[in-house]
XYZ file of C-alpha atoms in Angstrom:
612
model
C 32.482 2.012 -24.977
C 32.266 3.636 -21.778
C 34.222 1.538 -18.823
C 31.863 -0.135 -16.700
C 31.586 1.902 -13.255
C 29.838 1.113 -10.008
C 28.570 3.594 -8.000
C 26.688 3.797 -4.529
C 23.565 5.634 -4.916
C 22.510 7.389 -1.506
C 24.300 5.026 0.727
C 23.766 2.060 -1.329
C 25.800 0.365 -4.609
C 23.871 -0.143 -8.277
C 26.058 -1.208 -11.125
C 25.369 0.228 -14.658
C 26.808 -0.576 -17.923
C 26.235 0.717 -21.318
C 26.444 -1.151 -25.013
C 28.169 -0.125 -28.180
C 24.922 1.816 -28.348
C 24.915 4.546 -25.806
C 21.871 2.831 -24.519
C 22.143 2.440 -20.354
C 21.859 -1.145 -19.679
C 21.052 -2.306 -16.100
C 21.597 -5.951 -14.684
C 19.795 -7.720 -12.702
C 21.076 -6.438 -9.411
C 18.468 -4.339 -7.450
C 19.341 -0.599 -6.916
C 18.873 -0.097 -2.458
C 18.973 2.447 -0.977
C 20.607 2.611 1.871
C 20.647 5.738 4.746
C 22.690 4.696 6.815
C 25.962 6.519 5.580
C 24.637 9.316 5.258
C 22.707 9.425 8.611
C 26.097 8.516 10.073
C 27.975 11.195 8.469
C 25.603 13.773 9.843
C 25.585 12.191 13.084
C 29.471 12.364 13.183
C 30.077 15.997 12.433
C 26.976 18.018 12.984
C 26.840 20.941 15.706
C 24.252 21.683 18.107
C 22.017 24.866 17.133
C 24.230 27.376 19.501
C 27.350 25.805 18.599
C 27.673 28.485 15.771
C 27.413 27.437 12.048
C 28.517 23.541 9.982
C 31.658 22.624 9.998
C 30.310 20.486 7.729
C 31.096 20.272 3.919
C 28.570 21.541 1.422
C 27.005 19.818 -1.476
C 29.275 20.880 -4.825
C 28.021 19.533 -8.400
C 30.914 16.810 -8.482
C 30.515 13.556 -8.080
C 33.608 13.468 -5.722
C 31.113 16.102 -2.994
C 28.426 11.986 -2.674
C 31.062 11.436 0.066
C 29.317 13.925 1.447
C 25.743 13.933 1.246
C 23.063 14.295 4.049
C 19.951 13.330 4.858
C 16.954 16.524 4.630
C 17.098 16.127 8.754
C 20.885 17.662 8.147
C 20.139 20.529 6.485
C 15.907 21.950 6.889
C 15.814 24.804 5.595
C 17.152 23.675 2.225
C 14.518 22.100 0.343
C 15.962 22.121 -2.988
C 17.864 19.664 -2.243
C 15.340 17.064 -1.496
C 13.558 17.589 -4.196
C 13.314 14.348 -5.861
C 13.803 14.089 -9.674
C 15.627 11.098 -10.098
C 13.988 7.311 -9.905
C 14.961 4.713 -9.055
C 12.059 1.841 -8.666
C 8.728 0.592 -10.254
C 7.279 -2.103 -8.146
C 4.235 -3.785 -9.593
C 2.703 -6.838 -8.663
C 2.070 -10.179 -11.112
C -2.090 -9.318 -11.032
C -1.891 -5.821 -11.748
C -4.492 -3.555 -10.060
C -4.724 0.229 -10.023
C -2.802 1.442 -6.682
C -4.963 3.420 -4.849
C -2.843 3.618 -1.908
C 0.645 4.250 -1.398
C 1.741 4.748 2.219
C 4.872 4.129 4.033
C 4.948 2.257 7.778
C 5.841 4.694 10.708
C 9.765 2.592 10.462
C 10.088 3.270 7.246
C 11.162 -0.805 6.569
C 8.770 -0.927 4.533
C 5.786 0.222 1.887
C 2.221 -0.499 1.505
C -0.003 -0.735 -1.350
C -2.812 -0.089 -1.482
C -4.789 -1.792 -4.708
C -8.677 -1.426 -6.964
C -8.525 -5.454 -5.522
C -8.893 -5.425 -1.914
C -5.463 -7.206 -1.559
C -2.698 -4.970 0.560
C 0.889 -4.893 -0.966
C 4.250 -4.746 1.358
C 7.490 -3.801 -0.722
C 10.667 -3.274 1.229
C 12.266 -0.295 1.941
C 15.386 -0.520 0.998
C 15.549 -2.668 -1.774
C 12.128 -2.349 -3.293
C 11.364 -6.024 -3.993
C 8.163 -7.613 -2.939
C 7.582 -8.737 0.935
C 3.676 -10.237 0.838
C 0.456 -9.640 0.027
C -2.266 -10.362 2.137
C -6.195 -9.523 0.659
C -7.290 -6.955 3.523
C -10.908 -5.568 2.156
C -13.314 -7.656 -0.693
C -13.091 -3.907 -2.595
C -11.432 -1.859 -3.836
C -9.467 0.061 -0.929
C -9.880 3.548 -1.059
C -7.909 4.888 2.411
C -5.307 3.941 4.841
C -3.470 5.682 8.192
C -1.152 4.639 9.946
C -2.134 5.802 13.785
C 0.482 8.869 15.165
C 1.627 6.221 17.543
C 2.908 3.640 15.169
C 0.930 0.613 16.859
C -2.412 0.955 14.509
C -3.681 0.699 10.811
C -7.315 1.432 9.459
C -7.994 1.391 6.218
C -11.059 1.988 4.670
C -12.683 0.380 1.815
C -15.627 0.724 -1.566
C -18.245 -0.692 0.481
C -17.904 1.413 3.607
C -15.974 -1.510 6.311
C -13.188 -0.128 8.134
C -10.871 -2.338 9.209
C -8.141 -2.175 12.343
C -4.534 -3.733 11.468
C -2.071 -4.353 13.688
C 1.616 -3.556 13.315
C 1.421 -7.252 12.156
C -1.202 -7.197 9.470
C -3.418 -8.463 11.984
C -7.728 -8.346 11.530
C -8.271 -7.483 14.976
C -11.674 -5.200 14.055
C -14.523 -5.038 11.175
C -16.286 -1.400 11.747
C -19.757 -1.424 9.136
C -19.197 2.837 9.283
C -20.801 3.521 6.094
C -22.974 2.397 3.795
C -20.914 3.694 0.977
C -17.780 4.619 0.032
C -15.627 6.146 2.100
C -12.955 8.368 0.669
C -10.592 9.543 3.555
C -9.390 9.119 6.541
C -7.707 10.734 9.973
C -6.511 10.091 13.358
C -6.963 12.061 16.315
C -3.533 14.320 17.526
C -4.030 11.517 20.748
C -5.309 8.637 18.373
C -8.789 8.455 20.695
C -10.594 9.626 17.407
C -11.085 8.580 13.803
C -12.271 10.632 10.815
C -14.045 8.705 8.064
C -15.241 11.208 4.860
C -18.392 9.515 2.914
C -19.571 9.627 0.133
C -22.620 10.194 1.409
C -21.994 14.306 1.982
C -21.701 14.176 6.565
C -18.028 12.990 7.891
C -17.889 10.904 10.952
C -16.373 11.177 13.887
C -15.492 7.094 15.729
C -14.122 6.571 18.815
C -11.718 4.402 19.028
C -11.511 1.880 21.254
C -15.737 1.723 22.031
C -16.593 0.991 18.576
C -19.388 3.965 18.531
C -19.938 7.185 16.153
C -20.125 9.669 18.447
C -21.117 11.996 16.489
C -21.953 12.698 12.391
C -20.936 16.442 10.534
C -23.408 17.289 7.615
C -22.762 20.610 5.757
C -21.279 19.027 2.793
C -24.278 19.272 -0.448
C -22.126 16.682 -2.164
C -19.389 13.844 -2.354
C -17.173 14.390 0.558
C -13.446 13.582 -0.877
C -11.239 14.281 1.378
C -10.999 15.059 5.502
C -7.695 15.052 7.638
C -7.564 16.224 11.764
C -5.312 18.941 12.715
C -2.115 17.462 13.804
C -1.742 19.651 18.056
C -5.943 20.777 17.421
C -9.237 20.308 17.618
C -9.603 21.123 14.635
C -11.090 18.881 11.304
C -10.703 20.520 7.177
C -13.351 18.367 4.426
C -13.252 18.867 0.940
C -16.187 17.958 -1.131
C -17.401 17.953 -4.594
C -19.657 20.890 -3.749
C -16.385 22.622 -4.045
C -16.073 23.797 -0.725
C -13.596 23.047 1.700
C -15.123 23.142 5.186
C -13.275 23.700 9.057
C -15.085 21.574 11.879
C -14.699 21.451 14.654
C -14.903 18.278 16.712
C -16.011 18.705 19.897
C -19.752 19.644 19.235
C -19.853 19.312 14.793
C -20.158 22.826 14.344
C -19.261 23.851 10.729
C -16.473 27.070 11.296
C -15.977 28.337 8.426
C -16.482 27.397 4.943
C -12.958 27.867 2.341
C -14.115 29.393 -1.308
C -11.943 29.710 -3.784
C -11.804 26.121 -6.105
C -13.938 26.370 -8.654
C -14.624 21.866 -9.323
C -14.774 19.358 -6.855
C -11.968 19.082 -4.210
C -9.702 15.839 -4.114
C -7.650 16.504 -1.232
C -6.870 18.786 2.200
C -3.898 18.235 4.247
C -2.911 19.804 7.194
C 1.317 20.891 7.283
C 2.568 18.467 9.836
C 5.427 20.616 10.935
C 4.187 23.588 11.838
C 0.713 22.818 11.604
C -0.494 27.002 10.059
C -0.790 26.187 6.865
C -3.343 24.235 4.514
C -2.782 22.701 1.034
C -6.109 21.955 -1.285
C -6.192 20.432 -4.260
C -9.245 19.585 -6.591
C -9.493 18.858 -10.150
C -10.137 23.429 -11.214
C -6.376 22.525 -12.972
C -4.377 24.454 -9.098
C -3.452 24.101 -5.824
C -3.923 26.573 -3.219
C -2.298 27.268 0.537
C -4.646 28.530 3.018
C -3.199 30.071 6.400
C -5.134 29.130 9.158
C -3.996 32.858 11.195
C -5.696 34.548 7.818
C -8.316 32.083 6.891
C -6.968 32.864 3.669
C -5.724 31.830 0.816
C -1.562 32.683 0.582
C -0.433 30.411 -2.888
C -2.158 29.409 -5.944
C -0.582 26.491 -7.614
C -0.257 26.186 -11.340
C 1.420 24.692 -13.733
C -0.584 21.524 -13.954
C -2.580 21.232 -17.247
C -4.884 18.395 -15.599
C -6.529 17.722 -12.284
C -4.532 17.465 -9.609
C -4.940 14.538 -8.215
C -3.667 14.050 -4.796
C -0.757 16.474 -2.600
C 1.428 15.332 0.301
C 3.384 17.436 2.555
C 6.881 16.842 2.563
C 7.774 15.886 6.484
C 10.725 18.400 7.219
C 10.321 20.961 4.941
C 7.453 22.799 5.802
C 8.487 24.677 2.291
C 8.270 21.477 0.271
C 4.934 20.624 -1.729
C 4.391 17.374 -4.135
C 1.784 16.977 -5.966
C 0.039 14.590 -8.909
C -2.097 15.405 -11.870
C -4.181 12.628 -13.567
C -2.844 12.875 -16.675
C 0.589 11.239 -14.350
C 2.201 14.221 -13.191
C 4.908 15.189 -10.765
C 5.453 18.400 -10.157
C 7.576 19.760 -6.817
C 6.625 23.482 -5.432
C 8.646 25.395 -2.868
C 6.005 28.167 -1.172
C 9.160 30.710 -0.574
C 10.279 30.670 -4.067
C 7.855 31.240 -6.757
C 9.836 30.316 -10.151
C 7.684 32.618 -11.824
C 8.091 31.875 -15.612
C 9.565 34.475 -18.750
C 6.253 35.865 -20.266
C 4.613 35.152 -16.650
C 3.163 38.240 -14.289
C 4.942 38.504 -11.095
C 3.194 38.779 -8.410
C 3.399 39.637 -4.275
C 3.173 37.078 -1.432
C 0.489 38.376 0.747
C 3.142 38.060 3.298
C 5.154 41.467 1.970
C 1.934 43.122 0.924
C 0.924 46.016 3.670
C -2.802 45.123 3.254
C -2.303 41.136 3.238
C -6.235 40.945 3.634
C -7.181 42.551 0.277
C -3.532 41.346 -1.522
C -4.651 38.065 -3.390
C -2.525 34.904 -3.247
C 0.995 34.544 -4.911
C 0.728 31.991 -8.339
C 3.905 29.655 -7.909
C 4.835 27.499 -10.988
C 6.704 24.166 -9.997
C 10.370 24.310 -9.031
C 10.342 20.749 -10.873
C 8.313 18.382 -13.265
C 8.303 15.242 -13.656
C 5.747 15.255 -16.490
C 5.800 11.556 -17.615
C 6.064 9.948 -14.158
C 3.125 7.805 -14.674
C 1.306 6.868 -17.334
C -2.347 6.712 -16.044
C -3.378 9.589 -12.946
C -1.476 9.518 -10.431
C -4.073 8.622 -6.907
C -1.502 8.794 -3.800
C 1.765 10.661 -3.469
C 3.500 9.108 0.704
C 7.310 10.640 1.998
C 9.680 7.790 3.723
C 9.528 9.289 6.890
C 12.732 10.377 6.743
C 12.238 12.617 3.786
C 14.847 11.100 0.858
C 12.539 8.830 -1.095
C 8.984 9.629 -2.758
C 7.196 6.577 -3.201
C 4.016 7.450 -6.093
C 0.741 4.628 -6.834
C -0.910 5.260 -10.505
C -3.948 3.295 -12.066
C -0.943 1.968 -14.221
C -1.170 -0.517 -11.522
C 2.540 1.238 -10.978
C 4.409 1.969 -7.598
C 7.133 4.485 -8.508
C 10.110 5.247 -6.109
C 11.402 8.887 -6.219
C 15.104 10.606 -4.865
C 16.860 13.743 -5.032
C 19.968 12.553 -7.528
C 23.719 12.376 -6.408
C 26.014 14.955 -6.952
C 27.122 15.634 -10.556
C 24.266 13.468 -11.721
C 22.494 15.217 -14.982
C 21.533 11.793 -16.719
C 18.197 11.617 -14.546
C 16.893 14.767 -16.255
C 17.262 13.457 -19.991
C 15.452 10.622 -19.316
C 11.630 9.187 -20.041
C 10.574 10.294 -17.185
C 11.354 14.227 -17.975
C 10.997 14.126 -21.815
C 8.284 11.057 -22.700
C 9.683 8.178 -24.157
C 9.125 9.584 -28.226
C 11.380 12.710 -26.967
C 14.115 10.375 -25.184
C 14.662 7.755 -27.600
C 15.972 10.377 -29.780
C 17.847 11.297 -27.264
C 19.324 8.470 -26.953
C 19.290 8.237 -23.268
C 15.818 5.826 -23.692
C 15.937 2.447 -25.616
C 12.188 1.653 -27.118
C 12.789 -2.294 -26.967
C 15.451 -1.939 -24.384
C 12.820 -0.486 -21.936
C 10.121 -2.901 -22.937
C 12.408 -6.332 -21.932
C 13.808 -4.919 -18.979
C 10.013 -4.052 -17.711
C 9.622 -7.648 -18.330
C 12.119 -8.961 -16.215
C 11.301 -6.484 -13.644
C 7.533 -8.179 -14.221
C 9.579 -10.886 -13.999
C 11.589 -10.603 -11.063
C 8.463 -9.652 -8.762
C 6.633 -12.608 -10.357
C 9.688 -14.816 -8.444
C 9.637 -12.642 -5.902
C 5.974 -12.838 -4.868
C 6.261 -16.803 -5.596
C 8.672 -17.045 -3.178
C 7.110 -14.375 -0.049
C 4.640 -16.861 -0.264
C 6.354 -20.077 0.345
C 9.092 -18.962 2.473
C 5.285 -17.518 4.599
C 3.369 -20.751 4.967
C 3.170 -22.848 7.721
C 3.706 -26.334 8.071
C 0.859 -28.332 7.513
C 0.776 -29.865 11.473
C -2.081 -33.043 10.465
C -5.838 -32.727 9.654
C -7.142 -29.164 10.672
C -11.043 -28.106 11.970
C -11.658 -31.723 12.299
C -12.394 -32.555 16.039
C -10.939 -34.970 18.515
C -7.910 -35.507 16.056
C -4.963 -34.713 18.316
C -0.789 -34.095 16.417
C 0.559 -37.437 16.179
C 4.050 -37.476 16.035
C 4.120 -40.951 14.584
C 1.572 -39.827 11.100
C 2.253 -40.509 7.596
C 0.590 -38.931 4.575
C -0.569 -42.484 4.194
C -1.707 -42.689 8.074
C -2.626 -39.541 9.616
C -4.461 -40.569 12.072
C -1.492 -43.007 13.570
C -3.512 -47.210 12.891
C -1.866 -49.626 13.310
C -1.112 -51.552 11.220
C -0.489 -50.464 7.968
C -3.323 -51.480 5.383
C -3.129 -54.553 2.936
C -0.724 -52.801 0.210
C -2.500 -55.582 -2.454
C -4.997 -52.931 -2.968
C -5.315 -50.563 -5.534
C -6.092 -47.412 -3.806
C -5.433 -46.467 -0.277
C -7.529 -46.657 2.869
C -9.149 -43.771 3.278
C -8.498 -42.123 7.736
C -12.217 -43.212 9.700
C -14.806 -39.906 10.083
C -13.907 -38.131 13.491
C -16.504 -40.411 15.184
C -13.877 -43.394 15.416
C -11.530 -41.146 16.820
C -11.634 -43.322 20.348
C -11.933 -46.422 18.790
C -9.135 -48.396 19.750
C -7.371 -48.884 16.529
C -7.036 -53.072 17.328
C -10.933 -53.310 16.986
C -10.753 -51.268 14.045
C -8.761 -53.191 12.534
C -10.847 -56.196 13.439
C -13.293 -55.344 11.438
C -11.423 -54.377 8.187
C -10.155 -57.715 7.848
C -12.747 -59.422 9.164
C -15.771 -57.808 5.630
C -17.872 -55.419 8.274
C -16.284 -52.261 7.540
C -16.743 -51.042 4.275
C -13.871 -49.173 2.467
C -14.839 -46.183 0.288
C -14.503 -47.086 -3.079
C -11.328 -45.372 -4.988
C -11.618 -42.031 -6.899
C -13.267 -42.213 -9.448
C -10.793 -42.198 -13.111
C -11.204 -41.131 -16.417
C -14.492 -43.099 -18.171
C -15.950 -44.821 -15.043
C -19.167 -44.621 -14.513
C -20.990 -42.204 -11.754
C -22.571 -43.817 -8.795
C -27.132 -43.137 -9.335
C -29.232 -39.978 -7.324
C -30.681 -41.469 -4.418
C -34.251 -42.935 -4.860
C -33.048 -44.147 -8.126
C -35.096 -47.362 -9.856
C -32.516 -50.170 -10.303
C -34.507 -52.013 -12.223
C -34.609 -50.066 -15.121
C -30.502 -50.416 -15.131
C -29.363 -52.517 -18.539
C -28.423 -55.982 -17.446
C -24.999 -55.988 -18.574
C -24.249 -53.190 -16.517
C -24.780 -54.220 -13.676
C -22.757 -57.650 -14.301
C -20.339 -55.098 -14.011
C -20.631 -54.176 -10.470
C -20.958 -57.721 -8.656
C -20.754 -56.593 -4.725
C -24.064 -53.565 -5.511
C -23.296 -50.500 -7.019
C -21.027 -48.113 -4.839
C -21.061 -45.334 -3.355
C -20.364 -41.894 -4.330
C -15.749 -41.825 -3.829
C -14.163 -39.197 -2.182
C -12.971 -36.066 -3.839
C -9.733 -36.539 -5.254
C -6.990 -34.497 -3.651
C -9.600 -33.248 -0.841
C -12.335 -34.221 2.183
C -15.482 -34.777 1.955
C -17.567 -32.192 1.666
C -19.357 -30.087 3.899
C -16.312 -30.925 6.829
C -14.938 -27.710 8.576
C -11.571 -26.720 8.033
C -11.104 -28.935 4.781
C -10.948 -28.035 1.292
C -12.391 -29.928 -0.880
C -11.000 -30.794 -4.202
C -13.598 -28.890 -5.975
C -13.345 -25.806 -3.655
C -15.947 -23.025 -3.194
C -16.585 -20.089 -6.446
C -13.711 -18.680 -7.400
C -11.821 -21.316 -6.010
C -9.535 -21.615 -8.677
C -9.004 -17.554 -9.065
C -7.834 -16.680 -6.020
C -4.429 -17.277 -4.761
C -2.838 -18.264 -2.245
C -2.286 -16.218 0.788
C 0.205 -16.570 3.705
C -1.656 -17.105 7.289
C -2.210 -14.748 9.480
C -1.721 -14.876 13.696
C -5.138 -16.108 15.269
C -7.663 -13.287 15.302
C -8.243 -13.974 19.020
C -4.775 -14.745 20.579
C -4.461 -10.925 19.597
C -7.663 -9.456 20.769
C -6.627 -11.495 23.812
C -2.938 -9.590 24.335
C -5.194 -6.677 23.997
C -7.096 -6.953 26.467
C -4.924 -8.193 28.550
C -2.770 -4.890 28.188
C -6.413 -2.816 29.024
C -7.919 -1.905 24.996
C -11.273 -2.946 24.401
C -12.831 -3.690 27.034
C -15.407 -0.914 27.204
C -19.111 -2.827 26.628
C -20.920 -2.941 23.557
């Protein structure tokens, strides 16, 4: 048996133990990924590019070099050091739904996932535990993007609705942008406009402040599946089900050119954000392509996927690192400057190195690293942490997974079930099927507990009866006396006397108690218990009631009782005991700030003042 050991995981820590059979067993402590140590070391030892070569120690494949780890920004030319080959954590909700969109918050502290049930879920960016969940849309969320100013988030759903959110997830505005599902969103470089891609074969450019559609781009012959805005230029790109990739001028809505090359539906189109000269596209023809905007042609053909390529993403720091996700759950990482040609495959030359670049075919690039079994089903979304050290993936298997680079000297991560598969990993002794299922159940129980605790922590204390006019807060209120009436009702009654309706709020409490004592005001009967006879309907013929039943009610047939555990039906702001349709299956959500107050604050800053 190997001795217990504790190591630091990219600045954090996680304790790993091994049982007698050699299987890795992780206790309940969560893995924590803290980038602080590597960032501090880089800031302390770095020197400017004008000072010559760096004096920092190079990382070598030995555990002793863990202390010399640096963030990706320290070596922008060494993209191979940042390939996320190690699985960190799998996060899943209590009620599981496919994850359509994964986005890191601009400061990188949390990861936002959008599900097919219309929910936003926030996960901690270091411990990967649940933080909060809220009902954002009434249908499946298809796209979400943060503004460049890091102050706004817009999301679109299957009903064609675009919603505006602040950083505290306060919903400020809703826009019915399309009548069909919206597949993608993108902000302009100055955040004044945004573009939507829809299944109605059109793209629309909206003014963000005026909430007005400025132009509609038509030209695709089928559903538009993806769209993106150039990070610094007035240039749009869109990909459609008609196998075409189009570039647009957003000022006049004119199609500049059409890029051909794919033979099936375009899944994703994305500009490279660092230099802005490359455009990546992927399709259901099992390939991805990289286009050079200066040459208006494809320069790289990314091969290796055995199924459709469903999504892709660029690394935020390394412009030559591209990650793709397939419909079979695989995640591949490509280095565009290293073709990685496998044995037996013909070598190709890059158009950049050819004497005739216009007639040279695109160079075939194979993955530098493969995660064949990253997910069980299609990968719908990939997103890098702003610092570039963690990759988050959302899949149709209802799980959000986090990946990072291995530490120096680590080799066990390359033999796990995400690389080899469950059967092969179990045969090698690196994964225990029964232990894996137990760990999954424990993880689900932990996530459920975190979600319950998070929702409880965010509930606001009760402040009286909301929604009832004329009832102000009173320090002397109790649960039996919600409006502070005196004296306290007679304790001999078998049931507590309910509060008076709103129109009694201005009555003198002494006068009200006197009328109640003289019998001039009849208190309502207690809630009906089991076996009680319900009251008759209106216009009921009492002559048809048998005498033995009337003998049980000497004071007459009582009026209908109040609902148990709630307020009378129809009072605004009160949750009745029966609830609405489907209320039994709806989870309680954390309260959000007032939308009206947030809108007033934005208007004070000069926003949202244009008449609509």
